[in-house]
Coordinates of C-alpha atoms in Angstrom, one line a residue:
X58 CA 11.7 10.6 2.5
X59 CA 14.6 9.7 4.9
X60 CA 17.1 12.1 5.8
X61 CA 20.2 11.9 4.0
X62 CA 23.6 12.6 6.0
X63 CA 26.7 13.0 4.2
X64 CA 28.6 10.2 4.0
X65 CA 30.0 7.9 1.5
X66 CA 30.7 4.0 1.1
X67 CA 34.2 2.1 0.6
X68 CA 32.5 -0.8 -0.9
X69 CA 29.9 -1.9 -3.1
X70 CA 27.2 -3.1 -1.1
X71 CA 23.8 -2.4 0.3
X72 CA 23.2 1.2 1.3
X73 CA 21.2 2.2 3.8
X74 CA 21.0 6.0 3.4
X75 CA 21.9 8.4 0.6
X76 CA 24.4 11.6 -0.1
X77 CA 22.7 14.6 -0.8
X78 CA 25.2 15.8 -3.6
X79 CA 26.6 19.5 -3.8
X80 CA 24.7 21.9 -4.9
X81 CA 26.6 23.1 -8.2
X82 CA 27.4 26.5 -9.0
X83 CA 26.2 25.6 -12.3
X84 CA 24.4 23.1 -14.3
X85 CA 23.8 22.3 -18.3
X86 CA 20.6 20.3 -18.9
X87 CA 20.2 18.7 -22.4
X88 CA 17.8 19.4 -24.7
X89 CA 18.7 18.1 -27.8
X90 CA 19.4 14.8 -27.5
X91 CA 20.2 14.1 -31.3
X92 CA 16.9 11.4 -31.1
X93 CA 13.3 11.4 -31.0
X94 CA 11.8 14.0 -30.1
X95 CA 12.9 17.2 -31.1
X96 CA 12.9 19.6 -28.0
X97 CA 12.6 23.6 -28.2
X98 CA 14.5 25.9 -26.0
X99 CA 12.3 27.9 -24.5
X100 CA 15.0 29.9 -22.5
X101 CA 17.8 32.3 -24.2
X102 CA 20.7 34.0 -22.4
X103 CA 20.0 36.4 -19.9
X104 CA 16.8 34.9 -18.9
X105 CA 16.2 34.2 -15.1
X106 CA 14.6 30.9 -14.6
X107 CA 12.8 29.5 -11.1
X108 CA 13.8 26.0 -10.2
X109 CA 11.2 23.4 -11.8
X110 CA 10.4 26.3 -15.0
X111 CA 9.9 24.4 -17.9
X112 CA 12.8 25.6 -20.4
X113 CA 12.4 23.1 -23.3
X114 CA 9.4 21.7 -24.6
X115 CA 8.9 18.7 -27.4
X116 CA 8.0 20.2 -31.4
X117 CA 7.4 16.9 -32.9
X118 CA 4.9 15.8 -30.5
X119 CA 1.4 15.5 -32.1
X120 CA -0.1 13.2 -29.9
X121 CA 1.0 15.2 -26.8
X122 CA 2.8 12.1 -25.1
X123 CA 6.5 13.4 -24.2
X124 CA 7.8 15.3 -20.8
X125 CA 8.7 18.8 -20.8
X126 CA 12.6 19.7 -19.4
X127 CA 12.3 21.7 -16.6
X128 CA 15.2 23.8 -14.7
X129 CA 16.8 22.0 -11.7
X130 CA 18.0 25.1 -10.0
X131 CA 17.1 28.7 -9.9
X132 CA 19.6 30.8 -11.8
X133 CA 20.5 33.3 -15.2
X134 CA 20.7 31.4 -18.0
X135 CA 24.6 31.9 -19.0
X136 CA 24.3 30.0 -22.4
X137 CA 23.0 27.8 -24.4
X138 CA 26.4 25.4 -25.4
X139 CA 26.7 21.9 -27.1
X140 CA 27.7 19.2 -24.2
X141 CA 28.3 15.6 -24.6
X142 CA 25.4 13.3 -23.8
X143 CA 25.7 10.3 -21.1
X144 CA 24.4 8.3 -24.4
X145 CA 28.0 8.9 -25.8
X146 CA 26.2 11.6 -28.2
X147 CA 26.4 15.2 -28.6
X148 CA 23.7 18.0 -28.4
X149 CA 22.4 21.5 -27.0
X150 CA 22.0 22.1 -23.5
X151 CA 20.9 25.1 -21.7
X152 CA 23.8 26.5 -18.8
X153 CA 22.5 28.1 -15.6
X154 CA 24.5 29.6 -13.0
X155 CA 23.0 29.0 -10.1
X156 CA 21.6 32.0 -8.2
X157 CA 18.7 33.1 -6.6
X158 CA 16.5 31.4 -4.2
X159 CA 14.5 27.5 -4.3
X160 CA 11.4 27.0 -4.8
X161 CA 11.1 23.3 -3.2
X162 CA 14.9 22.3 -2.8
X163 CA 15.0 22.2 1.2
X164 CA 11.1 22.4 1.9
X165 CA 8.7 20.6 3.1
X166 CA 6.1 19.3 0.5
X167 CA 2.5 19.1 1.1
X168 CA 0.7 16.6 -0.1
X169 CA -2.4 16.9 -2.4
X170 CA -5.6 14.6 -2.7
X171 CA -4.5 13.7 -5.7
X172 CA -7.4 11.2 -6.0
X173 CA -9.8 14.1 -6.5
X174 CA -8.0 15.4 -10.1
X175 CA -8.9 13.8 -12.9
X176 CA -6.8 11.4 -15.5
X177 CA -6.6 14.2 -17.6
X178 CA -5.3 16.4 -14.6
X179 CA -2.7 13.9 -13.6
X180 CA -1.6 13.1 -16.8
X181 CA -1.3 17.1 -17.4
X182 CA 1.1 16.5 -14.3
X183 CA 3.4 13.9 -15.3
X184 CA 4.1 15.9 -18.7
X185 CA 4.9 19.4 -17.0
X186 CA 6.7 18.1 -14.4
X187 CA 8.8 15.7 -16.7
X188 CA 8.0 12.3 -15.5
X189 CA 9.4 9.7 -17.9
X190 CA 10.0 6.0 -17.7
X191 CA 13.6 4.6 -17.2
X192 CA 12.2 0.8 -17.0
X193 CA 15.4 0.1 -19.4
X194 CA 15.9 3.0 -22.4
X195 CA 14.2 6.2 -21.3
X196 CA 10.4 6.3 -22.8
X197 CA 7.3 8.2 -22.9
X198 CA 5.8 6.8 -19.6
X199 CA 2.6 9.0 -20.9
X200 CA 2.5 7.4 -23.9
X201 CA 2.7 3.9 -22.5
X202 CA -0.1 4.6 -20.2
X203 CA -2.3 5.7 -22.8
X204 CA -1.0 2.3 -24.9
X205 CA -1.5 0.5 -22.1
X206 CA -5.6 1.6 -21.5
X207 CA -6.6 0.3 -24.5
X208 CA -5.6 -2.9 -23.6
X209 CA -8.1 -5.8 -22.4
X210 CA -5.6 -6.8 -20.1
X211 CA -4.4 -4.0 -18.1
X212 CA -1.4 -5.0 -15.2
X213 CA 1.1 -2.7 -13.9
X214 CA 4.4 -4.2 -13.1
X215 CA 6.6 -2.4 -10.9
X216 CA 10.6 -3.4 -11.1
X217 CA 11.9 -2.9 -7.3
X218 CA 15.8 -3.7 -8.6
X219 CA 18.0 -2.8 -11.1
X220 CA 17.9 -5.1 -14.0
X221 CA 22.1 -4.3 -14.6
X222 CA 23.3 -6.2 -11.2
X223 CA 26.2 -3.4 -11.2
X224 CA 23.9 -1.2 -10.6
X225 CA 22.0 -0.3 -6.9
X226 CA 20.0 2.5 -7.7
X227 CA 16.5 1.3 -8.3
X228 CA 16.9 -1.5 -5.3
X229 CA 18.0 1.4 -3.2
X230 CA 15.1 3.5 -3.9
X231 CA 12.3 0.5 -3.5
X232 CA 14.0 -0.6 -0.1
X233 CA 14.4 2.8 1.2
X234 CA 11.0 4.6 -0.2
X235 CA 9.1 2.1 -0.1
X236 CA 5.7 3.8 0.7
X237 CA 6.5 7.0 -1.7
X238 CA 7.3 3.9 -4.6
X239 CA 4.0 2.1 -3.5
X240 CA 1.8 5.4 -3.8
X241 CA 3.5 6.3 -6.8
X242 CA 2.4 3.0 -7.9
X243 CA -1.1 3.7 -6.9
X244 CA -1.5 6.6 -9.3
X245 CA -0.2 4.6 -12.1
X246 CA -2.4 2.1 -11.4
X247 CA -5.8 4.5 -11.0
X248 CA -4.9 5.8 -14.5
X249 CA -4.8 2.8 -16.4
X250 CA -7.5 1.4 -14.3
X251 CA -5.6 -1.7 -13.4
X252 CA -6.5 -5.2 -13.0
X253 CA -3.7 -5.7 -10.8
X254 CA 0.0 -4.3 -9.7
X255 CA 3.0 -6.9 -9.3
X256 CA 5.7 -6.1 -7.2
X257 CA 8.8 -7.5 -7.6
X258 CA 11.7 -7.2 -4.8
X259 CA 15.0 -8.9 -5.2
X260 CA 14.9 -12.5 -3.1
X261 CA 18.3 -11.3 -0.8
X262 CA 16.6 -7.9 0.4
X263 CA 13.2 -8.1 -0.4
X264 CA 10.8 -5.2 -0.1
X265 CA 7.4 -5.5 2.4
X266 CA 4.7 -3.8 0.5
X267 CA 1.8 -1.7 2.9
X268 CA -1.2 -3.2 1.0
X269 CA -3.7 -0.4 2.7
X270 CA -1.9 2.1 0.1
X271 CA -3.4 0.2 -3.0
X272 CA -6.0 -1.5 -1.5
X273 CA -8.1 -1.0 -4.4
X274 CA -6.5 -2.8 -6.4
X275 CA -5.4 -7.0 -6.4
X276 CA -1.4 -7.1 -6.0
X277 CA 0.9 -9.9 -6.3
X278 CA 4.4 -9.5 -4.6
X279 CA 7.1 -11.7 -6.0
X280 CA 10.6 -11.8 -4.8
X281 CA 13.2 -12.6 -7.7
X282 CA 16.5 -13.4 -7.8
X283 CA 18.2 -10.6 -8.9
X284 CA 21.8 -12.2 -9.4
X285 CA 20.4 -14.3 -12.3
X286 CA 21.0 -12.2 -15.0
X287 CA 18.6 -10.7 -17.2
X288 CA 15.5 -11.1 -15.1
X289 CA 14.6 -8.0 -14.8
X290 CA 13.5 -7.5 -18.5
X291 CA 10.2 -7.7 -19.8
X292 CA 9.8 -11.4 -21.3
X293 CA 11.7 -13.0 -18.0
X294 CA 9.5 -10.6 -15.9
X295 CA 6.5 -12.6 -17.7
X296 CA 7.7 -15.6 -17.3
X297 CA 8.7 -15.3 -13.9
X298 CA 4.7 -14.1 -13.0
X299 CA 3.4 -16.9 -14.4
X300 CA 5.2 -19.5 -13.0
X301 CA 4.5 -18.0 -9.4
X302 CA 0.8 -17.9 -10.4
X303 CA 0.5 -21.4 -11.2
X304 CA 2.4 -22.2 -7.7
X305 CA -0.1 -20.2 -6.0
X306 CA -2.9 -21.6 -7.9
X307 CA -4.1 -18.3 -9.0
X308 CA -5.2 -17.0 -12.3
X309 CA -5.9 -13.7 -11.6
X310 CA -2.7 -12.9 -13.1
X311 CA -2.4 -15.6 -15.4
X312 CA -3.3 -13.6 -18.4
X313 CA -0.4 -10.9 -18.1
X314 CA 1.6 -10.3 -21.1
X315 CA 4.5 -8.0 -22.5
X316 CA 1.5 -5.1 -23.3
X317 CA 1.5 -4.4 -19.3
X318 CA 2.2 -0.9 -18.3
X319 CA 6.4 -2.1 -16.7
X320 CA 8.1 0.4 -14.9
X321 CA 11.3 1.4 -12.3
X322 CA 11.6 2.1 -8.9
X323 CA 12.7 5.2 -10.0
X324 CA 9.6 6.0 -12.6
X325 CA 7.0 5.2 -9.6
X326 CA 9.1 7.6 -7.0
X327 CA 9.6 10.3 -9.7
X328 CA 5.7 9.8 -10.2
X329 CA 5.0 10.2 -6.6
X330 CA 6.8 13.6 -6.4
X331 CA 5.2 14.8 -9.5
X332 CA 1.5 14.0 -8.5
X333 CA 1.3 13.8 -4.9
X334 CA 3.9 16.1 -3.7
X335 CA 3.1 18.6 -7.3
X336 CA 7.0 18.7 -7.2
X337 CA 8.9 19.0 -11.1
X338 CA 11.7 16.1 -11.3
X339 CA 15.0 18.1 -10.8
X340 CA 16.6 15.4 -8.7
X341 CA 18.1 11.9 -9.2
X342 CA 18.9 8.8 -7.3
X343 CA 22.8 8.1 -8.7
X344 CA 24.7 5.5 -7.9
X345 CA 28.5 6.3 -8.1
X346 CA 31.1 4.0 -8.0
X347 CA 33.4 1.8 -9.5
X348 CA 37.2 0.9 -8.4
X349 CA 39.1 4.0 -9.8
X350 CA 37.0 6.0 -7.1
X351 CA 38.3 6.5 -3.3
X352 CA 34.7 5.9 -1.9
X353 CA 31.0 5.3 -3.4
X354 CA 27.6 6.2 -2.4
X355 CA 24.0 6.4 -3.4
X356 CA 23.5 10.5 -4.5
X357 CA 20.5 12.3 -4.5
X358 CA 22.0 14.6 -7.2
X359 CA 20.6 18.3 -9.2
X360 CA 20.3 17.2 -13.0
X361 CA 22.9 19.0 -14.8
X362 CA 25.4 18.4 -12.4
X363 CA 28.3 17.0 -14.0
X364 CA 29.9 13.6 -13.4
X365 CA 33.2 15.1 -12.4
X366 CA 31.7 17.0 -9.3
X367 CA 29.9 13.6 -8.3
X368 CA 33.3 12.1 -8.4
X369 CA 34.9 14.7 -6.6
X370 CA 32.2 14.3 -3.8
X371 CA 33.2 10.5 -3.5
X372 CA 37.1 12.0 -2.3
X373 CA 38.0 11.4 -6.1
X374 CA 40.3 9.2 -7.7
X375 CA 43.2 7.0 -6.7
X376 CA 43.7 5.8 -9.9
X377 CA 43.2 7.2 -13.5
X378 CA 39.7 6.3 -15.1
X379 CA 40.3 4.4 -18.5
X380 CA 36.2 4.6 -19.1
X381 CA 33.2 6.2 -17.3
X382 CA 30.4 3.2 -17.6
X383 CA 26.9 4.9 -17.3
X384 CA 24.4 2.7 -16.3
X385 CA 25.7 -0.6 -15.8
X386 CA 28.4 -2.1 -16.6
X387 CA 26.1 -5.2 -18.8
X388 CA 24.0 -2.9 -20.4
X389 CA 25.2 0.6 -19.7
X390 CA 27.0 3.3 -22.2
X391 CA 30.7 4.1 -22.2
X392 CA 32.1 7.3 -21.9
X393 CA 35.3 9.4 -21.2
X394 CA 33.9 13.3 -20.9
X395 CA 33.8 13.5 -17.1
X396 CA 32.2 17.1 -18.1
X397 CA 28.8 14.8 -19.2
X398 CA 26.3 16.2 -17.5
X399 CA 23.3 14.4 -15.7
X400 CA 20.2 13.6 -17.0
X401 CA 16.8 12.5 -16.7
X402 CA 17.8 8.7 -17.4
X403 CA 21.4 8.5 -15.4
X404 CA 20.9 6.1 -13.2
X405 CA 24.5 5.1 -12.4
X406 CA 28.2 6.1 -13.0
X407 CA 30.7 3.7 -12.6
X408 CA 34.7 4.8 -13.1
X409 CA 36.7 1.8 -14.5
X410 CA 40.2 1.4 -15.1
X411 CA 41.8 0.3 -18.1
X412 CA 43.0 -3.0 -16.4
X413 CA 39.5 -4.2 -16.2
X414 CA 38.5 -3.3 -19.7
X415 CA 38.3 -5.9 -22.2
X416 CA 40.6 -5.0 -25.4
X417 CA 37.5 -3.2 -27.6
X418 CA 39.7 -3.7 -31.1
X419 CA 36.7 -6.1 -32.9
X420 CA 37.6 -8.5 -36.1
X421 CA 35.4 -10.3 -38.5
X422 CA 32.6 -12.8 -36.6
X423 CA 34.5 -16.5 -36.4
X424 CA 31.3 -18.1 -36.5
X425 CA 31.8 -19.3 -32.8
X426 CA 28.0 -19.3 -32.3
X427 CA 29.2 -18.3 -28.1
X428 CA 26.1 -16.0 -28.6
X429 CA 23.9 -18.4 -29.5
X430 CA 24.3 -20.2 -26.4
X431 CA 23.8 -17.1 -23.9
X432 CA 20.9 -15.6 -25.6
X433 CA 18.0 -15.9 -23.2
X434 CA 15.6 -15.3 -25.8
X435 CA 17.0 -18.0 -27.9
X436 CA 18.1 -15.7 -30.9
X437 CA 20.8 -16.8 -33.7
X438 CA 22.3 -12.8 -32.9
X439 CA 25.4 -13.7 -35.3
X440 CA 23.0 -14.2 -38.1
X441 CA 20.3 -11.8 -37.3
X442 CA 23.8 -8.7 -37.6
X443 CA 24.9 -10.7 -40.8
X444 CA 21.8 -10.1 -42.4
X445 CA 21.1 -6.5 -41.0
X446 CA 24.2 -5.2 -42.1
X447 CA 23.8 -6.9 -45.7
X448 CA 20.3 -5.2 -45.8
X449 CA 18.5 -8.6 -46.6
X450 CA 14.8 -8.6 -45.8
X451 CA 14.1 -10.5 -42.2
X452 CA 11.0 -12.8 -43.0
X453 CA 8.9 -13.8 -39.4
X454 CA 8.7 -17.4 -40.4
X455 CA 12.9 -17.6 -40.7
X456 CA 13.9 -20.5 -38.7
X457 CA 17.6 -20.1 -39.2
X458 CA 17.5 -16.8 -36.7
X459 CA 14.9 -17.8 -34.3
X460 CA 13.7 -22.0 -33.9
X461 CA 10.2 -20.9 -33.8
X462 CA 10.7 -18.3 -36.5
X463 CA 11.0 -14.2 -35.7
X464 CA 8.6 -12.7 -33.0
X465 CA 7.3 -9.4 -32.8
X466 CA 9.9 -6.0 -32.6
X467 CA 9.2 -5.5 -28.9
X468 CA 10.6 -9.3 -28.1
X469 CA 12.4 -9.6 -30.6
X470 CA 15.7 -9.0 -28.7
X471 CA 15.9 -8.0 -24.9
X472 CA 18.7 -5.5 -25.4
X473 CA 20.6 -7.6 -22.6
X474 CA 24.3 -7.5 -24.2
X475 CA 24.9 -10.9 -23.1
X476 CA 25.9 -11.8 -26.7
X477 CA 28.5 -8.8 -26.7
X478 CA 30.2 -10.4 -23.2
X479 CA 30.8 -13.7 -24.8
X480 CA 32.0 -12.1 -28.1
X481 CA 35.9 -13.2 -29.1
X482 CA 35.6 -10.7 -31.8
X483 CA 34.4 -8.2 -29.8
X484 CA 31.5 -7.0 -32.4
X485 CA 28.8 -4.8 -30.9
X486 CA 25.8 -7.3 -31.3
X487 CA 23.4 -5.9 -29.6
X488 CA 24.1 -2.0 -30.4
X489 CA 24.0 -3.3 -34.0
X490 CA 20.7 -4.9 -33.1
X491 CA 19.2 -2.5 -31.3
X492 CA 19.8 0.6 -34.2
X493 CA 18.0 -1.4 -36.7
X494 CA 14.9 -2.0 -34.2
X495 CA 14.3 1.6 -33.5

């Protein structure tokens, strides 16, 4: 890992180094995060925790797939309180002052022959040291690889951009930590015994790949043009691989489908700490910005650590936030509790003004069909919310949504939000969409 001076950004372009964020005097990591799964507390006040102590651990997990919550800093538990989420929800999270000394902040890890453990062993690894994926929505990357190795076809694809273009974290990290990301990488790939790993860099800053670190494996590196928004989802991902297989007039790929194990720059790196360096995930790559801000900057930030600190870090602001975008501003979540704290799948924080908010007052659908036309997966979203929210029955053979009739759940709608940018009416499509799929 580079070292990471202190300094900040006054524009939004590529970075070349990250801000190692202040050290809070105290944090408040969710736990209940009012969806699947349901996480128990293992901590109550008083307790003193070590930093990277598991505190919460999943209760409706049968199949054993989903990450423990560990402690980002040592401290004494001072409560357990109800925050707002950066998903615009509410729910539990445990405070703790910080206090005490770390156990790896500031030191030097080792690393371990991690091809020596078993898939059990590493998989044992990901889950206590709360590795998840943050491809798009935050998943069970456990889960996924056990999916995944039941598959004939078994490719790992590994994202090296953000798939929100207002967002630099992910294209920071694969530029930046390149041979952590491509190790990480590595691991994924010996557990799902892989065919193959595709890398894909953006086109304007593309990423060179040391082959010798996953040179058992065949790889494919593809550079994509990341301004062409929404590449970096899974069905143009496909798409995108198989045209540049049949240019290089290879089909060693060709048989790569949507049932590939697809991650993040972020997943692979987090994976990387967690098995080669044996290091719990109390960290994360932010990307803070956004024009109400007097600087920006790629942080390397304590989870828990609430967005008002990272603002206040950036020299805070010169003028008055209307919205806090998390995420992106194309596919991201907005909020207005600067008190939200960080978690496991904040990626980036964007402060926006009112003056570049589009008026969010929404009226009846004027049958426009403007989302029609954008949708890259050649949806009919106006009628597919008309007949969600009137409950009617969606048949896979129905034309009138889809020419070729309705695909599987999983394709069935990228979760882009093109169709809510075009939208006079200003009627959350792809939210709507999106409820009724999960």
């Amino acid at each position: 890992m580079k070292s990471m001076p202190t300094i900040a950004r006054n524009d939004i372009g590529d970075y070349n180094t990250c801000v190692s964020a202040f050290l809070p005097r105290a944090v408040i990591i969710p736990y209940e995060q009012s969806s699947s799964p349901s996480y128990k507390c293992l901590v109550q006040t008083g307790d003193f925790v070590k930093e990277g102590q598991i505190i919460a651990m999943p209760i409706t997990d049968s199949r054993g797939v989903n990450a423990a919550i560990t402690a980002s800093v040592p401290g004494v538990v001072e409560d357990i309180v109800r925050c707002q989420l950066p998903n615009g929800r509410t729910g539990k999270g445990v405070r703790i002052k910080l206090t005490g000394s770390f156990s790896y902040c500031g030191k030097k890890q080792e690393k371990q022959a991690w091809r020596n453990l078993s898939p059990d062993e590493i998989l044992k690894l990901l889950l206590t040291k709360g590795v998840k994926n943050t491809f798009l929505a935050e998943s069970s990357l456990v889960h996924e690889i056990l999916r995944c190795r039941m598959k004939h076809e078994r490719y790992l694809v590994v994202r090296l951009f953000d798939e929100d273009p207002s967002r630099l974290t992910d294209t920071f990290i694969g530029q930046q930590c390149t041979n952590e990301v491509v190790e990480g990488a590595a691991v994924l790939a010996h557990l799902i015994q892989a065919q193959g790993i595709v890398f894909l860099s953006p086109k304007k800053n593309s990423v060179t790949i040391d082959n010798a670190l996953v040179s058992e494996f065949a790889t494919l590196n593809i550079e994509i043009d990341n301004n062409r928004y929404p590449v970096g989802y899974v069905t143009p991902i496909v798409k995108a691989i198989k045209k540049a297989v049949k240019n290089t007039q290879t089909e060693y790929f060709g048989d790569i489908n949507i049932n590939s194990l697809f991650v993040d720059a972020s997943t692979v790196y987090e994976v990387y700490e967690a098995v080669v360096l044996a290091k719990p995930i109390t960290d994360r790559f932010v990307h803070i910005g956004g024009s109400c801000l007097r600087s920006s900057a790629i942080l390397k930030v304590k989870i828990g650590t609430t967005f008002r600190s990272l603002c206040m870090q950036c020299g805070g602001f010169k003028i008055k936030p209307g919205k806090i975008i998390v995420n992106g501003m194309l596919c991201g979540t907005a909020i207005t509790d600067l008190d939200t704290p960080v978690t496991s799948g904040v990626k980036s924080v964007l402060c926006v003004p009112n003056i570049e908010l589009f008026n969010q007052m929404f009226v009846p659908c004027i049958k426009c069909g403007k989302c029609r036309s954008v949708c890259p997966e050649q949806l009919s979203p106006d009628l597919l919310v008309d007949a969600l929210l009137q409950g009617r029955t969606l048949k896979h053979d129905d034309t009138s949504i889809h020419p070729v009739g309705l695909q599987e759940s999983s394709v069935l709608c990228l979760d882009c939000s093109l169709c809510n940018s075009v939208c006079p009416s200003r009627i959350p499509i792809s939210q709507i969409i999106s409820l009724y799929k999960n």
